[in-house]
GROMACS .gro file of C-alpha atoms in nm:
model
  241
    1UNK     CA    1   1.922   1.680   4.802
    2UNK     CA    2   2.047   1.376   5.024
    3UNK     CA    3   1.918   1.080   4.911
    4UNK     CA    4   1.876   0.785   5.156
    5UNK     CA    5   1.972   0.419   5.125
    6UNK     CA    6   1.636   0.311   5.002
    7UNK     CA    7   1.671   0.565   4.719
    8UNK     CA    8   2.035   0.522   4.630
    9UNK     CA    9   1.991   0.111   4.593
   10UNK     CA   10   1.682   0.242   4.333
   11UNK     CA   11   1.949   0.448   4.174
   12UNK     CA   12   2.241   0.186   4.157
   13UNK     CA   13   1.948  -0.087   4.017
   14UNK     CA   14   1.837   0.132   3.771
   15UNK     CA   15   2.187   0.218   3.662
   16UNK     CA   16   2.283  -0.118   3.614
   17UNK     CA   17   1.940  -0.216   3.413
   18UNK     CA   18   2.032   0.040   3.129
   19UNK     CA   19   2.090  -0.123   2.816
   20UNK     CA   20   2.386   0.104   2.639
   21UNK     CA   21   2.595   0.018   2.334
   22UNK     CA   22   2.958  -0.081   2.436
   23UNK     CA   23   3.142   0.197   2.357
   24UNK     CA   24   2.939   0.419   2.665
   25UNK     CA   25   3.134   0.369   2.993
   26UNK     CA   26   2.894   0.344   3.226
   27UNK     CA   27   2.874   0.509   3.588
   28UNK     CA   28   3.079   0.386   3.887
   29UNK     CA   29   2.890   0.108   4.027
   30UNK     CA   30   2.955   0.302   4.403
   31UNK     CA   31   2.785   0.650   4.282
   32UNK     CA   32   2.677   0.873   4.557
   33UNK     CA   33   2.961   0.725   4.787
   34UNK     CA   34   3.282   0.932   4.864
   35UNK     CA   35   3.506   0.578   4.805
   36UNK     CA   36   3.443   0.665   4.419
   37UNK     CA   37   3.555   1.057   4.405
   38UNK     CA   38   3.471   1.322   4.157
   39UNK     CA   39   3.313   1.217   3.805
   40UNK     CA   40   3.450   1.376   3.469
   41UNK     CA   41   3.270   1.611   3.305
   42UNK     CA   42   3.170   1.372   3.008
   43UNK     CA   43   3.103   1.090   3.296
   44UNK     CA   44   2.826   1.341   3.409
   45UNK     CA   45   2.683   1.420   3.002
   46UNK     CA   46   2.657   1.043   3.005
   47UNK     CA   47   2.472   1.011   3.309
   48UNK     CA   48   2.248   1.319   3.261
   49UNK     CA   49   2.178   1.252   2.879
   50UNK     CA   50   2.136   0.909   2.896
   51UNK     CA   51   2.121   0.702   3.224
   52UNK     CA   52   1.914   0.966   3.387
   53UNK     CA   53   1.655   0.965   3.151
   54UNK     CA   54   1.611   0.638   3.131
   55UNK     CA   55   1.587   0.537   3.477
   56UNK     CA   56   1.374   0.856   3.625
   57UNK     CA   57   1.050   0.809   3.488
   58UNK     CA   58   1.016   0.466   3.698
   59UNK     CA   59   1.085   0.654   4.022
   60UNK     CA   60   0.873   0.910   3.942
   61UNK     CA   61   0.524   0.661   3.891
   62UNK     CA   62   0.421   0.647   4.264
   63UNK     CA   63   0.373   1.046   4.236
   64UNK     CA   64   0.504   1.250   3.983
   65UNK     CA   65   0.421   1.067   3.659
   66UNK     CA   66   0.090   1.155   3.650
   67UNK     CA   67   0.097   1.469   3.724
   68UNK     CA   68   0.386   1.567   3.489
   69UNK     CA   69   0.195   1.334   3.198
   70UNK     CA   70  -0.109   1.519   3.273
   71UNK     CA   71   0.082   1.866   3.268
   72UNK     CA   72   0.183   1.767   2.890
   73UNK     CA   73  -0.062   1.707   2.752
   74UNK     CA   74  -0.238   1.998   2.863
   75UNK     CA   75   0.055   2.125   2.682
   76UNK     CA   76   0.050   1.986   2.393
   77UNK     CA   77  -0.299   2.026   2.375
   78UNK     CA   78  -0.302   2.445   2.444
   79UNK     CA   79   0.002   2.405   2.153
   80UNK     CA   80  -0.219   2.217   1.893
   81UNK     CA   81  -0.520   2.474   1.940
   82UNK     CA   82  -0.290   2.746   1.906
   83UNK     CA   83  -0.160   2.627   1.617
   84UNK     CA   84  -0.516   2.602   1.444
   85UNK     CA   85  -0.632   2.907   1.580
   86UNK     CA   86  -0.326   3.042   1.392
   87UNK     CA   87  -0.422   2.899   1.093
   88UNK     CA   88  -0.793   2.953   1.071
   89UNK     CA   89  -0.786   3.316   1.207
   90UNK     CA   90  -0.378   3.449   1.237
   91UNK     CA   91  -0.103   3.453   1.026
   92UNK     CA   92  -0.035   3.125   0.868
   93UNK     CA   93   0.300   3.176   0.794
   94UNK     CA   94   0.431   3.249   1.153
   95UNK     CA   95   0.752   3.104   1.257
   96UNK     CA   96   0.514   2.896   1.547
   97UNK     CA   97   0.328   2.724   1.273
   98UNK     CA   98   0.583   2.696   0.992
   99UNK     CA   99   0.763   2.475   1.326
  100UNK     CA  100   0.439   2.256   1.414
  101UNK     CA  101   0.409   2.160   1.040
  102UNK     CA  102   0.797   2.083   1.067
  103UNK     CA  103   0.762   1.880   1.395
  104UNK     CA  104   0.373   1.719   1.324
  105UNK     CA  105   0.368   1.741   0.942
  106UNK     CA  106   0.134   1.993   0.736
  107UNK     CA  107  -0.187   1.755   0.735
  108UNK     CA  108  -0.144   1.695   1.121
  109UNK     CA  109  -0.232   2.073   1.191
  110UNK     CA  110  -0.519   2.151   1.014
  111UNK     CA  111  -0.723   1.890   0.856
  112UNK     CA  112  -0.994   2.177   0.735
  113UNK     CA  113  -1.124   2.114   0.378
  114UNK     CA  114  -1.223   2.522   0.323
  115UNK     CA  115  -1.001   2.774   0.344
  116UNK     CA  116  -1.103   3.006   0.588
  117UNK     CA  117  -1.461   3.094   0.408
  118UNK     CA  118  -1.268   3.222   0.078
  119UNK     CA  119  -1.239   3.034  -0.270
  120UNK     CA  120  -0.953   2.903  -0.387
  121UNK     CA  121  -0.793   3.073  -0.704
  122UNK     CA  122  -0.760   2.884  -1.049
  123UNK     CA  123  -0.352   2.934  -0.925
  124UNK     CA  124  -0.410   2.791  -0.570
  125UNK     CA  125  -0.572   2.495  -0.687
  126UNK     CA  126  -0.278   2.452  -0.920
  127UNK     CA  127  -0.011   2.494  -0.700
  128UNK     CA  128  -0.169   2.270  -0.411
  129UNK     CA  129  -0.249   1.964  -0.617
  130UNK     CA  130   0.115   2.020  -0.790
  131UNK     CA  131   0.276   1.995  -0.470
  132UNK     CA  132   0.204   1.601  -0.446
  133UNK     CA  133   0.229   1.321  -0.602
  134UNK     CA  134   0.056   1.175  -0.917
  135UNK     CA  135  -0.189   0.934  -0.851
  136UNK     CA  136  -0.200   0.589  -0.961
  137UNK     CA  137  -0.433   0.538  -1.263
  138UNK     CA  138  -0.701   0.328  -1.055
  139UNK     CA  139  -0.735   0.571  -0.800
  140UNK     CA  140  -0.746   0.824  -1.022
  141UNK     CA  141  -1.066   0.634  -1.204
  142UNK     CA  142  -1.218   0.603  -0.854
  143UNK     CA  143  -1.256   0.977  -0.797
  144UNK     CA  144  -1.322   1.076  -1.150
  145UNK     CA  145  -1.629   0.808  -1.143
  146UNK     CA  146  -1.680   0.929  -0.765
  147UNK     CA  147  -1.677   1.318  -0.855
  148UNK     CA  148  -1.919   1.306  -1.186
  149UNK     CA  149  -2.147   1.075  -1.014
  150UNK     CA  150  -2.175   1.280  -0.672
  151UNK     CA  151  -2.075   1.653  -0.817
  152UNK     CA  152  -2.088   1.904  -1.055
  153UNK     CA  153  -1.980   2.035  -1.333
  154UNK     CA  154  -1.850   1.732  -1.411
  155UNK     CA  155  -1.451   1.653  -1.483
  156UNK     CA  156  -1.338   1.441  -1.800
  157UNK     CA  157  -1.020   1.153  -1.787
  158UNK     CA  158  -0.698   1.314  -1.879
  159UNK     CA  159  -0.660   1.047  -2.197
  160UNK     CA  160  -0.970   1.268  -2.321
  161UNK     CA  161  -0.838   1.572  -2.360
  162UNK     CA  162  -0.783   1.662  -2.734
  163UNK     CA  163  -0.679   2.052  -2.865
  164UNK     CA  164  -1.060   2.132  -2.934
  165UNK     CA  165  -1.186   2.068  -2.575
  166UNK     CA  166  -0.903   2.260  -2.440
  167UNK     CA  167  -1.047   2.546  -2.628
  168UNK     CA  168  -1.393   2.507  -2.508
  169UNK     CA  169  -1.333   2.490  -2.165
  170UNK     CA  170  -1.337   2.150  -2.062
  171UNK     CA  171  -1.233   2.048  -1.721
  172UNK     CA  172  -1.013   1.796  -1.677
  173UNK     CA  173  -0.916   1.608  -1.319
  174UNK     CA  174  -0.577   1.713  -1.166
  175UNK     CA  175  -0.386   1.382  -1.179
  176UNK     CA  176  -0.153   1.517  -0.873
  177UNK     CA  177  -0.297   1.519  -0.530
  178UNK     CA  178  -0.181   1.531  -0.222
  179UNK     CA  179  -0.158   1.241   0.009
  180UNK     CA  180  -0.281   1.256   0.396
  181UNK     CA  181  -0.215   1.019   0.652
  182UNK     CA  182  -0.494   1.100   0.847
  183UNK     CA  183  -0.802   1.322   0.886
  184UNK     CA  184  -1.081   1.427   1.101
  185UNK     CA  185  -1.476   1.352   1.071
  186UNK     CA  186  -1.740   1.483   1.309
  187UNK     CA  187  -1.450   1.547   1.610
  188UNK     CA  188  -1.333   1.175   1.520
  189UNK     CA  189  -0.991   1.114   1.373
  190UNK     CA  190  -0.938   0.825   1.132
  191UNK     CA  191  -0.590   0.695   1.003
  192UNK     CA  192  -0.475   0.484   0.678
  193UNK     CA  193  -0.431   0.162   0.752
  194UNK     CA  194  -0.048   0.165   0.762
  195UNK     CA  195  -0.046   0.418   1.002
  196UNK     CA  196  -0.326   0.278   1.270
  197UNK     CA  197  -0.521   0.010   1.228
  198UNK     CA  198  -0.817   0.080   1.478
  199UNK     CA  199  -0.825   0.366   1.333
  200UNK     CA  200  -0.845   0.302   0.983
  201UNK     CA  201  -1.141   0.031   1.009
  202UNK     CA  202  -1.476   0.160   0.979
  203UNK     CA  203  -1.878   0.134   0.928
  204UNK     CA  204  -1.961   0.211   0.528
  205UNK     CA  205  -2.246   0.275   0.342
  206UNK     CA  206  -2.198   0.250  -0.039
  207UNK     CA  207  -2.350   0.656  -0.192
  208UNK     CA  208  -2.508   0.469  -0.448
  209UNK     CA  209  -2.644   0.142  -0.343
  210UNK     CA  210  -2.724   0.226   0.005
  211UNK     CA  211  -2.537  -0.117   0.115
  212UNK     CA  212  -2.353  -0.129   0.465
  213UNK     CA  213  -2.025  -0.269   0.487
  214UNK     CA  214  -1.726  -0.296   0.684
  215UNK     CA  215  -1.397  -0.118   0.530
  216UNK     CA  216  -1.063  -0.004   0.647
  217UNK     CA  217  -0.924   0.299   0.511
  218UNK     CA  218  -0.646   0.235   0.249
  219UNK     CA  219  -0.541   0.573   0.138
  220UNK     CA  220  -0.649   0.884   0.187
  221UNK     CA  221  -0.624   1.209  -0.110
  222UNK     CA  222  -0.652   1.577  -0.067
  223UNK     CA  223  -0.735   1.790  -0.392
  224UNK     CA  224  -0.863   2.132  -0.475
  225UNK     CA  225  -1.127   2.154  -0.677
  226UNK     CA  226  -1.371   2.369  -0.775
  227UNK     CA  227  -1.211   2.640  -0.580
  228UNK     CA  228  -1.241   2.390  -0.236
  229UNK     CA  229  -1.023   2.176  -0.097
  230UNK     CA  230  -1.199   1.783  -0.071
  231UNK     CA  231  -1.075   1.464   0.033
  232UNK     CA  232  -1.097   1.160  -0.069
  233UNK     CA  233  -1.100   0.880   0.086
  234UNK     CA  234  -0.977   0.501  -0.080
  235UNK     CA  235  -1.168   0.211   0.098
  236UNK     CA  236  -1.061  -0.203   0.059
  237UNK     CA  237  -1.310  -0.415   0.209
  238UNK     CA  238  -1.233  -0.656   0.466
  239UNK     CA  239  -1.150  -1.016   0.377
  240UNK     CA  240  -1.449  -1.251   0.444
  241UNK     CA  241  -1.340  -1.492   0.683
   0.00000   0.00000   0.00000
């Protein structure tokens, strides 16, 4: 490709615009001419790696942007539903989706709360709720006093278990759960506050009291229970200004 004087001035602008730490050596201010010669080979890793990079995406915006944004996230988007397909219907342990959960993280994949129609195992729900962290004694309170108030059969505190009630089959709340960053509802995805916050403030209507208020979404917890996975979801009001 022969590039014209128009293009090559783009070239030597965008060149000289890069920002680079001071140990890069940057291109010969002349590139494209004969006066400069032939460039080393890590002269052209530089340029390809870096500069090239960099600079290409603004001279592609009168044309090609779009189209090559557009082709991506068709891409991404045919990779994602893939990925769940995989999940909800293929092999979950496939090298493709052992890599998404690698590259997007585990929660990012599949946000489902069942698992695929079948119960969880006494095991499974141990071995899920093990793998995260224990939660901090209010939020603990908050979905005990959530669960026996919405739920059944109900679950007692973890201070209340004694060697009799272990005996008679009490259930007692996992205090591990783990923690998601975001999560779907009705097709629309909501965020913790830390991560997004548009997308962590919403319309809430207290399950008790019936009140309406307006909330952002502090934290959010995934447990299995009851041979299901649920998630909870941690709420702060907003301040009143």
């Amino acid at each position: 490709m022969v590039f014209d004087a128009e293009a090559m001035a783009k070239i030597h602008a965008g060149l000289a615009a890069v920002r680079i730490p001071s140990w890069i050596d940057r291109p010969p201010t002349n590139l494209g001419e004969k006066a400069h010669g032939k460039l080393k080979a890590d002269n052209w890793l530089v340029l390809i790696t870096i500069f090239f990079p960099l600079i290409l995406p603004e001279m592609w915006y009168e044309g090609e942007l779009d189209l090559t944004m557009l082709r991506q996230i068709c891409r991404r988007g045919k990779l994602y539903a893939s990925a769940n397909d995989s999940i909800k219907f293929g092999d979950p342990e496939s090298p493709t989706v052992k890599a998404l959960h690698i590259l997007y993280g585990e929660d990012s994949i599949s946000n489902s709360t069942s698992n695929n129609g079948e119960r969880l195992s006494p095991m499974q729900e141990t071995a899920h709720n093990g793998s995260g962290p224990i939660l901090e004694a209010s939020t603990y309170d908050m979905i005990l006093s959530y669960w026996n108030q919405t739920y059944s059969p109900t679950y007692i505190h973890k201070s209340q278990l004694t060697y009799d009630l272990m005996n008679a089959g009490v259930k007692v709340l996992p205090t591990h759960a783990v923690e998601l960053t975001h999560f779907k509802h009705k097709t629309r995805l909501f965020s913790i506050f830390r991560k997004n916050t548009g997308s962590s403030s919403i319309s809430f209507r207290h399950p008790a009291t019936g009140r309406k208020d307006f909330v952002y979404i502090q934290e959010v917890w995934k447990q299995a229970l009851q041979g299901e996975y649920r998630i909870f979801v941690i709420i702060q009001p907003h301040t009143t200004l």
